[in-house]
């Protein structure tokens, strides 16, 4: 289960980089990630930044409710966030999430 979640996280990050890096020229793309605390090893983030020439702003939350309040109040936008099942449903109902365009995912 943990391996499949890690793969999902990495694939999501790669997908988002594809979206934000289009037309960036020489500027380094920035990826804003909001995830559970202690979920991704800092070395993975460093390696990811190096491999894809992107800056990752990695912020964490302790509970779904903390994440929800932070995103709901605005001020910071995230390219990728990782709430759990019931919170995803709530955020969909409140139109807080964007659909993934599967045409942009070649595999």
Short mmCIF file of N, CA and C in Angstrom, two decimals:
data_model
loop_
_atom_site.label_atom_id
_atom_site.label_comp_id
_atom_site.label_asym_id
_atom_site.label_seq_id
_atom_site.Cartn_x
_atom_site.Cartn_y
_atom_site.Cartn_z
N UNK A 1 0.82 -1.20 0.00
CA UNK A 1 0.00 0.00 0.00
C UNK A 1 0.86 1.26 0.00
N UNK A 2 1.89 1.31 0.87
CA UNK A 2 2.75 2.48 0.93
C UNK A 2 3.47 2.70 -0.39
N UNK A 3 3.89 1.60 -1.04
CA UNK A 3 4.59 1.72 -2.31
C UNK A 3 3.68 2.32 -3.37
N UNK A 4 2.43 1.89 -3.42
CA UNK A 4 1.52 2.43 -4.42
C UNK A 4 1.21 3.90 -4.15
N UNK A 5 1.15 4.30 -2.90
CA UNK A 5 0.93 5.70 -2.57
C UNK A 5 2.14 6.52 -2.98
N UNK A 6 3.33 6.01 -2.74
CA UNK A 6 4.55 6.73 -3.12
C UNK A 6 4.61 6.90 -4.63
N UNK A 7 4.26 5.86 -5.37
CA UNK A 7 4.24 5.94 -6.83
C UNK A 7 3.22 6.98 -7.28
N UNK A 8 2.05 6.99 -6.66
CA UNK A 8 1.02 7.96 -6.99
C UNK A 8 1.50 9.38 -6.74
N UNK A 9 2.17 9.60 -5.62
CA UNK A 9 2.69 10.92 -5.29
C UNK A 9 3.71 11.36 -6.33
N UNK A 10 4.64 10.49 -6.66
CA UNK A 10 5.68 10.83 -7.63
C UNK A 10 5.06 11.11 -9.00
N UNK A 11 4.13 10.28 -9.42
CA UNK A 11 3.48 10.50 -10.72
C UNK A 11 2.70 11.82 -10.73
N UNK A 12 2.06 12.14 -9.62
CA UNK A 12 1.33 13.41 -9.53
C UNK A 12 2.28 14.58 -9.65
N UNK A 13 3.42 14.48 -8.98
CA UNK A 13 4.40 15.56 -9.05
C UNK A 13 4.94 15.73 -10.46
N UNK A 14 5.23 14.63 -11.13
CA UNK A 14 5.73 14.70 -12.50
C UNK A 14 4.68 15.32 -13.41
N UNK A 15 3.44 14.93 -13.25
CA UNK A 15 2.35 15.49 -14.04
C UNK A 15 2.25 17.00 -13.84
N UNK A 16 2.29 17.43 -12.60
CA UNK A 16 2.17 18.86 -12.31
C UNK A 16 3.35 19.62 -12.90
N UNK A 17 4.54 19.05 -12.82
CA UNK A 17 5.70 19.73 -13.40
C UNK A 17 5.51 19.93 -14.89
N UNK A 18 4.94 18.95 -15.55
CA UNK A 18 4.66 19.10 -16.97
C UNK A 18 3.75 20.28 -17.24
N UNK A 19 2.76 20.47 -16.39
CA UNK A 19 1.84 21.59 -16.56
C UNK A 19 2.52 22.93 -16.31
N UNK A 20 3.28 23.03 -15.24
CA UNK A 20 3.82 24.34 -14.87
C UNK A 20 5.08 24.71 -15.61
N UNK A 21 5.77 23.74 -16.19
CA UNK A 21 7.02 24.07 -16.85
C UNK A 21 6.83 24.45 -18.32
N UNK A 22 5.66 24.23 -18.86
CA UNK A 22 5.41 24.58 -20.26
C UNK A 22 5.53 26.08 -20.43
N UNK A 23 6.42 26.50 -21.31
CA UNK A 23 6.59 27.91 -21.58
C UNK A 23 7.37 28.67 -20.53
N UNK A 24 8.09 27.99 -19.66
CA UNK A 24 8.82 28.67 -18.61
C UNK A 24 10.15 29.25 -19.08
N UNK A 25 10.67 28.83 -20.23
CA UNK A 25 11.96 29.32 -20.69
C UNK A 25 13.05 28.90 -19.75
N UNK A 26 13.92 29.86 -19.40
CA UNK A 26 15.04 29.55 -18.52
C UNK A 26 14.67 29.60 -17.05
N UNK A 27 13.50 30.10 -16.73
CA UNK A 27 13.10 30.20 -15.33
C UNK A 27 12.83 28.81 -14.76
N UNK A 28 13.26 28.62 -13.52
CA UNK A 28 13.01 27.35 -12.85
C UNK A 28 11.55 27.30 -12.40
N UNK A 29 10.87 26.24 -12.76
CA UNK A 29 9.48 26.06 -12.36
C UNK A 29 9.40 25.85 -10.86
N UNK A 30 8.28 26.24 -10.28
CA UNK A 30 8.04 26.05 -8.85
C UNK A 30 6.83 25.15 -8.69
N UNK A 31 6.98 24.15 -7.85
CA UNK A 31 5.91 23.20 -7.56
C UNK A 31 5.54 23.34 -6.09
N UNK A 32 4.30 23.73 -5.83
CA UNK A 32 3.81 23.91 -4.46
C UNK A 32 3.05 22.66 -4.03
N UNK A 33 3.59 21.97 -3.03
CA UNK A 33 3.05 20.69 -2.58
C UNK A 33 2.59 20.82 -1.13
N UNK A 34 1.41 20.27 -0.84
CA UNK A 34 0.87 20.26 0.52
C UNK A 34 0.57 18.82 0.88
N UNK A 35 1.24 18.29 1.89
CA UNK A 35 1.17 16.86 2.17
C UNK A 35 1.21 16.63 3.68
N UNK A 36 0.96 15.40 4.07
CA UNK A 36 1.05 15.00 5.47
C UNK A 36 2.49 15.15 5.95
N UNK A 37 2.66 15.53 7.22
CA UNK A 37 4.00 15.63 7.80
C UNK A 37 4.69 14.28 7.79
N UNK A 38 5.99 14.28 7.61
CA UNK A 38 6.83 13.07 7.60
C UNK A 38 6.39 12.06 6.55
N UNK A 39 5.79 12.51 5.47
CA UNK A 39 5.30 11.60 4.44
C UNK A 39 6.35 11.32 3.37
N UNK A 40 7.12 12.33 3.03
CA UNK A 40 8.17 12.17 2.02
C UNK A 40 9.50 12.59 2.63
N UNK A 41 10.48 11.74 2.47
CA UNK A 41 11.83 12.02 2.97
C UNK A 41 12.38 13.26 2.27
N UNK A 42 12.97 14.20 3.02
CA UNK A 42 13.54 15.41 2.41
C UNK A 42 14.55 15.11 1.30
N UNK A 43 15.25 13.99 1.39
CA UNK A 43 16.20 13.63 0.34
C UNK A 43 15.49 13.33 -0.98
N UNK A 44 14.28 12.79 -0.91
CA UNK A 44 13.51 12.52 -2.13
C UNK A 44 13.17 13.85 -2.81
N UNK A 45 12.81 14.84 -2.02
CA UNK A 45 12.49 16.16 -2.58
C UNK A 45 13.73 16.77 -3.21
N UNK A 46 14.86 16.70 -2.53
CA UNK A 46 16.11 17.23 -3.09
C UNK A 46 16.46 16.55 -4.41
N UNK A 47 16.36 15.23 -4.45
CA UNK A 47 16.66 14.48 -5.68
C UNK A 47 15.68 14.86 -6.80
N UNK A 48 14.42 15.01 -6.45
CA UNK A 48 13.40 15.37 -7.43
C UNK A 48 13.70 16.75 -8.02
N UNK A 49 14.05 17.70 -7.17
CA UNK A 49 14.38 19.05 -7.63
C UNK A 49 15.56 19.03 -8.59
N UNK A 50 16.55 18.24 -8.24
CA UNK A 50 17.75 18.16 -9.07
C UNK A 50 17.43 17.50 -10.41
N UNK A 51 16.72 16.38 -10.39
CA UNK A 51 16.44 15.63 -11.61
C UNK A 51 15.55 16.40 -12.59
N UNK A 52 14.58 17.15 -12.06
CA UNK A 52 13.62 17.82 -12.93
C UNK A 52 13.83 19.34 -13.01
N UNK A 53 14.92 19.83 -12.42
CA UNK A 53 15.27 21.26 -12.44
C UNK A 53 14.07 22.13 -12.04
N UNK A 54 13.52 21.82 -10.90
CA UNK A 54 12.35 22.52 -10.38
C UNK A 54 12.57 22.81 -8.90
N UNK A 55 11.96 23.88 -8.42
CA UNK A 55 11.98 24.17 -6.98
C UNK A 55 10.68 23.66 -6.39
N UNK A 56 10.79 22.90 -5.31
CA UNK A 56 9.61 22.36 -4.64
C UNK A 56 9.41 23.10 -3.32
N UNK A 57 8.27 23.77 -3.20
CA UNK A 57 7.86 24.34 -1.92
C UNK A 57 6.99 23.28 -1.26
N UNK A 58 7.55 22.63 -0.25
CA UNK A 58 6.87 21.49 0.37
C UNK A 58 6.37 21.89 1.75
N UNK A 59 5.06 21.98 1.89
CA UNK A 59 4.43 22.32 3.16
C UNK A 59 3.66 21.11 3.67
N UNK A 60 3.56 21.01 4.99
CA UNK A 60 2.90 19.85 5.57
C UNK A 60 1.74 20.26 6.48
N UNK A 61 0.85 19.30 6.69
CA UNK A 61 -0.26 19.48 7.62
C UNK A 61 -0.36 18.25 8.50
N UNK A 62 -1.00 18.42 9.67
CA UNK A 62 -1.12 17.32 10.63
C UNK A 62 -2.43 16.56 10.49
N UNK A 63 -3.49 17.27 10.10
CA UNK A 63 -4.80 16.64 9.98
C UNK A 63 -5.49 17.14 8.71
N UNK A 64 -6.47 16.38 8.25
CA UNK A 64 -7.27 16.82 7.11
C UNK A 64 -7.94 18.16 7.40
N UNK A 65 -8.38 18.34 8.61
CA UNK A 65 -9.07 19.57 8.98
C UNK A 65 -8.13 20.77 8.89
N UNK A 66 -6.88 20.60 9.35
CA UNK A 66 -5.88 21.68 9.22
C UNK A 66 -5.67 22.04 7.75
N UNK A 67 -5.53 21.03 6.92
CA UNK A 67 -5.32 21.23 5.50
C UNK A 67 -6.52 21.95 4.88
N UNK A 68 -7.72 21.49 5.22
CA UNK A 68 -8.94 22.07 4.68
C UNK A 68 -9.05 23.56 5.01
N UNK A 69 -8.86 23.90 6.27
CA UNK A 69 -8.97 25.30 6.71
C UNK A 69 -7.94 26.16 5.98
N UNK A 70 -6.72 25.66 5.87
CA UNK A 70 -5.66 26.41 5.21
C UNK A 70 -5.98 26.68 3.74
N UNK A 71 -6.45 25.68 3.04
CA UNK A 71 -6.77 25.86 1.62
C UNK A 71 -8.03 26.70 1.46
N UNK A 72 -9.01 26.48 2.30
CA UNK A 72 -10.29 27.20 2.21
C UNK A 72 -10.10 28.71 2.41
N UNK A 73 -9.23 29.09 3.35
CA UNK A 73 -9.06 30.52 3.63
C UNK A 73 -8.26 31.22 2.53
N UNK A 74 -7.57 30.45 1.69
CA UNK A 74 -6.86 31.03 0.55
C UNK A 74 -5.53 31.65 0.95
N UNK A 75 -5.01 32.47 0.07
CA UNK A 75 -3.72 33.11 0.33
C UNK A 75 -2.55 32.31 -0.23
N UNK A 76 -2.67 31.01 -0.22
CA UNK A 76 -1.64 30.14 -0.78
C UNK A 76 -2.33 29.14 -1.69
N UNK A 77 -1.78 28.97 -2.87
CA UNK A 77 -2.35 27.94 -3.74
C UNK A 77 -1.34 26.83 -3.91
N UNK A 78 -1.84 25.63 -4.00
CA UNK A 78 -0.99 24.46 -4.13
C UNK A 78 -1.26 23.79 -5.47
N UNK A 79 -0.18 23.28 -6.07
CA UNK A 79 -0.31 22.53 -7.30
C UNK A 79 -0.80 21.11 -7.01
N UNK A 80 -0.36 20.57 -5.88
CA UNK A 80 -0.73 19.22 -5.48
C UNK A 80 -0.97 19.21 -3.98
N UNK A 81 -2.09 18.63 -3.56
CA UNK A 81 -2.38 18.43 -2.14
C UNK A 81 -2.83 16.98 -1.96
N UNK A 82 -2.66 16.45 -0.76
CA UNK A 82 -2.92 15.03 -0.52
C UNK A 82 -3.86 14.79 0.66
N UNK A 83 -5.12 15.21 0.55
CA UNK A 83 -6.09 14.87 1.59
C UNK A 83 -6.48 13.40 1.48
N UNK A 84 -7.13 12.89 2.51
CA UNK A 84 -7.60 11.50 2.44
C UNK A 84 -9.04 11.45 1.94
N UNK A 85 -9.57 10.25 1.84
CA UNK A 85 -10.83 9.97 1.14
C UNK A 85 -12.01 10.87 1.50
N UNK A 86 -12.39 10.95 2.76
CA UNK A 86 -13.58 11.73 3.10
C UNK A 86 -13.39 13.21 2.82
N UNK A 87 -12.17 13.70 2.99
CA UNK A 87 -11.90 15.12 2.74
C UNK A 87 -11.90 15.42 1.24
N UNK A 88 -11.46 14.46 0.44
CA UNK A 88 -11.52 14.65 -1.01
C UNK A 88 -12.97 14.84 -1.44
N UNK A 89 -13.86 14.00 -0.92
CA UNK A 89 -15.28 14.13 -1.25
C UNK A 89 -15.82 15.49 -0.85
N UNK A 90 -15.47 15.95 0.33
CA UNK A 90 -15.93 17.26 0.81
C UNK A 90 -15.41 18.37 -0.09
N UNK A 91 -14.13 18.28 -0.46
CA UNK A 91 -13.53 19.32 -1.30
C UNK A 91 -14.12 19.31 -2.71
N UNK A 92 -14.46 18.14 -3.22
CA UNK A 92 -15.13 18.06 -4.53
C UNK A 92 -16.51 18.71 -4.43
N UNK A 93 -17.26 18.39 -3.38
CA UNK A 93 -18.59 18.96 -3.19
C UNK A 93 -18.55 20.48 -3.10
N UNK A 94 -17.45 21.02 -2.57
CA UNK A 94 -17.31 22.47 -2.41
C UNK A 94 -16.53 23.10 -3.56
N UNK A 95 -16.32 22.35 -4.62
CA UNK A 95 -15.65 22.84 -5.83
C UNK A 95 -14.26 23.44 -5.53
N UNK A 96 -13.52 22.76 -4.67
CA UNK A 96 -12.19 23.22 -4.27
C UNK A 96 -11.07 22.52 -5.04
N UNK A 97 -11.41 21.54 -5.86
CA UNK A 97 -10.39 20.78 -6.58
C UNK A 97 -10.60 20.91 -8.08
N UNK A 98 -9.50 20.79 -8.82
CA UNK A 98 -9.57 20.80 -10.27
C UNK A 98 -9.43 19.38 -10.78
N UNK A 99 -10.13 19.08 -11.86
CA UNK A 99 -10.01 17.76 -12.48
C UNK A 99 -8.66 17.65 -13.18
N UNK A 100 -8.14 16.43 -13.21
CA UNK A 100 -6.93 16.16 -13.95
C UNK A 100 -7.32 15.89 -15.40
N UNK A 101 -6.65 16.56 -16.31
CA UNK A 101 -6.88 16.32 -17.73
C UNK A 101 -6.08 15.09 -18.14
N UNK A 102 -6.75 13.98 -18.27
CA UNK A 102 -6.07 12.71 -18.57
C UNK A 102 -5.41 12.70 -19.95
N UNK A 103 -5.79 13.60 -20.82
CA UNK A 103 -5.13 13.70 -22.12
C UNK A 103 -3.68 14.14 -21.97
N UNK A 104 -3.36 14.76 -20.85
CA UNK A 104 -1.98 15.20 -20.59
C UNK A 104 -1.13 14.12 -19.94
N UNK A 105 -1.71 12.95 -19.74
CA UNK A 105 -0.98 11.84 -19.13
C UNK A 105 -0.80 10.77 -20.20
N UNK A 106 0.40 10.68 -20.77
CA UNK A 106 0.60 9.76 -21.89
C UNK A 106 0.52 8.29 -21.54
N UNK A 107 0.72 7.91 -20.31
CA UNK A 107 0.69 6.49 -19.98
C UNK A 107 -0.55 6.17 -19.19
#
